[in-house]
Amino acid sequence: MGLFPHMHTLGRTLELGRTGPSGAGCLVRVPRWDFHWQRLYFYDQPVRLDPADLLTLRCSYDTRSRDEVTRWGEGTQDEMCVAGLLVVDP
């Protein structure tokens, strides 16, 4: 039905793609990530996924402003790359 991509303040791009029996393609592409403009994305028509589909999540970051090592974490100064999927079982 939709999805919720999520990163923190160092995030720059996010893309979720799929390959498999139900086809190949991009499920969401966020070319200019803005932490202050996060949203849920809903499809006009539901996207059917097959259990054998492979989902690939790719994110890019800009860490040039940091002197310390950037680690995964839930704090805003940490980073993450996740996508929540809004699914229903037909």
PDB file of C-alpha atoms in Angstrom:
ATOM      1  CA  MET A   1       0.000   0.000   0.000  1.00  0.00           C
ATOM      2  CA  GLY A   2       2.888   2.350   0.775  1.00  0.00           C
ATOM      3  CA  LEU A   3       6.104   2.897   2.676  1.00  0.00           C
ATOM      4  CA  PHE A   4       8.004   5.141   5.056  1.00  0.00           C
ATOM      5  CA  PRO A   5      11.682   5.750   4.210  1.00  0.00           C
ATOM      6  CA  HIS A   6      13.808   7.031   7.097  1.00  0.00           C
ATOM      7  CA  MET A   7      17.306   8.441   7.686  1.00  0.00           C
ATOM      8  CA  HIS A   8      18.704  11.179   9.912  1.00  0.00           C
ATOM      9  CA  THR A   9      20.411  14.504   9.191  1.00  0.00           C
ATOM     10  CA  LEU A  10      23.433  13.187   7.257  1.00  0.00           C
ATOM     11  CA  GLY A  11      21.277  11.342   4.727  1.00  0.00           C
ATOM     12  CA  ARG A  12      21.377  12.542   1.109  1.00  0.00           C
ATOM     13  CA  THR A  13      19.622   9.935  -1.079  1.00  0.00           C
ATOM     14  CA  LEU A  14      17.461   6.870  -0.496  1.00  0.00           C
ATOM     15  CA  GLU A  15      16.169   4.274  -2.945  1.00  0.00           C
ATOM     16  CA  LEU A  16      14.223   1.048  -2.449  1.00  0.00           C
ATOM     17  CA  GLY A  17      14.157  -1.337  -5.394  1.00  0.00           C
ATOM     18  CA  ARG A  18      12.918  -4.831  -6.036  1.00  0.00           C
ATOM     19  CA  THR A  19      13.749  -7.765  -8.296  1.00  0.00           C
ATOM     20  CA  GLY A  20      12.020 -11.105  -8.541  1.00  0.00           C
ATOM     21  CA  PRO A  21       8.997 -12.973  -9.852  1.00  0.00           C
ATOM     22  CA  SER A  22       6.677  -9.954  -9.594  1.00  0.00           C
ATOM     23  CA  GLY A  23       9.027  -7.758 -11.637  1.00  0.00           C
ATOM     24  CA  ALA A  24      11.899  -5.345 -11.199  1.00  0.00           C
ATOM     25  CA  GLY A  25      11.908  -1.644 -10.537  1.00  0.00           C
ATOM     26  CA  CYS A  26      12.052   1.191  -8.079  1.00  0.00           C
ATOM     27  CA  LEU A  27       9.526   1.296  -5.228  1.00  0.00           C
ATOM     28  CA  VAL A  28      10.641   4.716  -3.959  1.00  0.00           C
ATOM     29  CA  ARG A  29      13.406   7.181  -4.813  1.00  0.00           C
ATOM     30  CA  VAL A  30      14.216  10.192  -2.630  1.00  0.00           C
ATOM     31  CA  PRO A  31      16.910  12.106  -4.561  1.00  0.00           C
ATOM     32  CA  ARG A  32      17.317  14.946  -2.014  1.00  0.00           C
ATOM     33  CA  TRP A  33      16.698  13.678   1.509  1.00  0.00           C
ATOM     34  CA  ASP A  34      15.527  16.291   4.016  1.00  0.00           C
ATOM     35  CA  PHE A  35      15.258  15.117   7.625  1.00  0.00           C
ATOM     36  CA  HIS A  36      12.677  17.820   8.322  1.00  0.00           C
ATOM     37  CA  TRP A  37      10.382  16.645   5.536  1.00  0.00           C
ATOM     38  CA  GLN A  38       9.743  12.990   6.266  1.00  0.00           C
ATOM     39  CA  ARG A  39       6.547  11.453   5.044  1.00  0.00           C
ATOM     40  CA  LEU A  40       4.600   8.328   4.273  1.00  0.00           C
ATOM     41  CA  TYR A  41       4.316   7.480   0.588  1.00  0.00           C
ATOM     42  CA  PHE A  42       1.110   5.802  -0.625  1.00  0.00           C
ATOM     43  CA  TYR A  43       0.786   4.264  -4.067  1.00  0.00           C
ATOM     44  CA  ASP A  44      -2.124   5.187  -6.342  1.00  0.00           C
ATOM     45  CA  GLN A  45      -2.489   1.448  -6.972  1.00  0.00           C
ATOM     46  CA  PRO A  46      -1.226  -1.201  -4.522  1.00  0.00           C
ATOM     47  CA  VAL A  47       2.071  -2.833  -5.488  1.00  0.00           C
ATOM     48  CA  ARG A  48       1.907  -6.625  -5.381  1.00  0.00           C
ATOM     49  CA  LEU A  49       5.019  -8.282  -3.938  1.00  0.00           C
ATOM     50  CA  ASP A  50       5.907 -11.951  -4.258  1.00  0.00           C
ATOM     51  CA  PRO A  51       7.483 -13.711  -1.243  1.00  0.00           C
ATOM     52  CA  ALA A  52      10.483 -14.477  -3.474  1.00  0.00           C
ATOM     53  CA  ASP A  53      11.057 -10.805  -4.383  1.00  0.00           C
ATOM     54  CA  LEU A  54      14.348  -9.300  -3.236  1.00  0.00           C
ATOM     55  CA  LEU A  55      14.101  -5.749  -1.845  1.00  0.00           C
ATOM     56  CA  THR A  56      17.269  -3.632  -1.925  1.00  0.00           C
ATOM     57  CA  LEU A  57      17.563  -0.454   0.162  1.00  0.00           C
ATOM     58  CA  ARG A  58      20.385   1.962  -0.693  1.00  0.00           C
ATOM     59  CA  CYS A  59      21.206   5.192   1.083  1.00  0.00           C
ATOM     60  CA  SER A  60      23.957   7.759   0.710  1.00  0.00           C
ATOM     61  CA  TYR A  61      25.315  10.164   3.315  1.00  0.00           C
ATOM     62  CA  ASP A  62      27.462  13.270   3.535  1.00  0.00           C
ATOM     63  CA  THR A  63      29.742  13.016   6.582  1.00  0.00           C
ATOM     64  CA  ARG A  64      32.256  15.702   5.569  1.00  0.00           C
ATOM     65  CA  SER A  65      31.035  18.015   8.351  1.00  0.00           C
ATOM     66  CA  ARG A  66      31.879  15.417  11.051  1.00  0.00           C
ATOM     67  CA  ASP A  67      35.163  14.847  12.818  1.00  0.00           C
ATOM     68  CA  GLU A  68      33.923  11.810  14.741  1.00  0.00           C
ATOM     69  CA  VAL A  69      33.007   8.383  13.376  1.00  0.00           C
ATOM     70  CA  THR A  70      29.360   8.135  12.338  1.00  0.00           C
ATOM     71  CA  ARG A  71      27.613   5.067  13.735  1.00  0.00           C
ATOM     72  CA  TRP A  72      24.181   3.501  13.468  1.00  0.00           C
ATOM     73  CA  GLY A  73      21.855   4.697  16.188  1.00  0.00           C
ATOM     74  CA  GLU A  74      18.448   6.050  17.052  1.00  0.00           C
ATOM     75  CA  GLY A  75      19.662   9.529  18.018  1.00  0.00           C
ATOM     76  CA  THR A  76      19.453  12.340  15.480  1.00  0.00           C
ATOM     77  CA  GLN A  77      23.252  12.724  15.525  1.00  0.00           C
ATOM     78  CA  ASP A  78      23.594   9.015  14.690  1.00  0.00           C
ATOM     79  CA  GLU A  79      22.509   7.561  11.349  1.00  0.00           C
ATOM     80  CA  MET A  80      20.296   4.841   9.984  1.00  0.00           C
ATOM     81  CA  CYS A  81      18.787   3.712   6.704  1.00  0.00           C
ATOM     82  CA  VAL A  82      15.430   1.963   7.049  1.00  0.00           C
ATOM     83  CA  ALA A  83      12.151   1.708   5.178  1.00  0.00           C
ATOM     84  CA  GLY A  84       8.897   0.646   6.797  1.00  0.00           C
ATOM     85  CA  LEU A  85       6.475  -1.077   4.449  1.00  0.00           C
ATOM     86  CA  LEU A  86       2.695  -0.725   4.739  1.00  0.00           C
ATOM     87  CA  VAL A  87       1.412  -4.127   3.624  1.00  0.00           C
ATOM     88  CA  VAL A  88      -1.801  -6.125   3.672  1.00  0.00           C
ATOM     89  CA  ASP A  89      -2.291  -9.850   3.129  1.00  0.00           C
ATOM     90  CA  PRO A  90      -4.766 -10.289   0.235  1.00  0.00           C
TER      91      PRO A  90
END
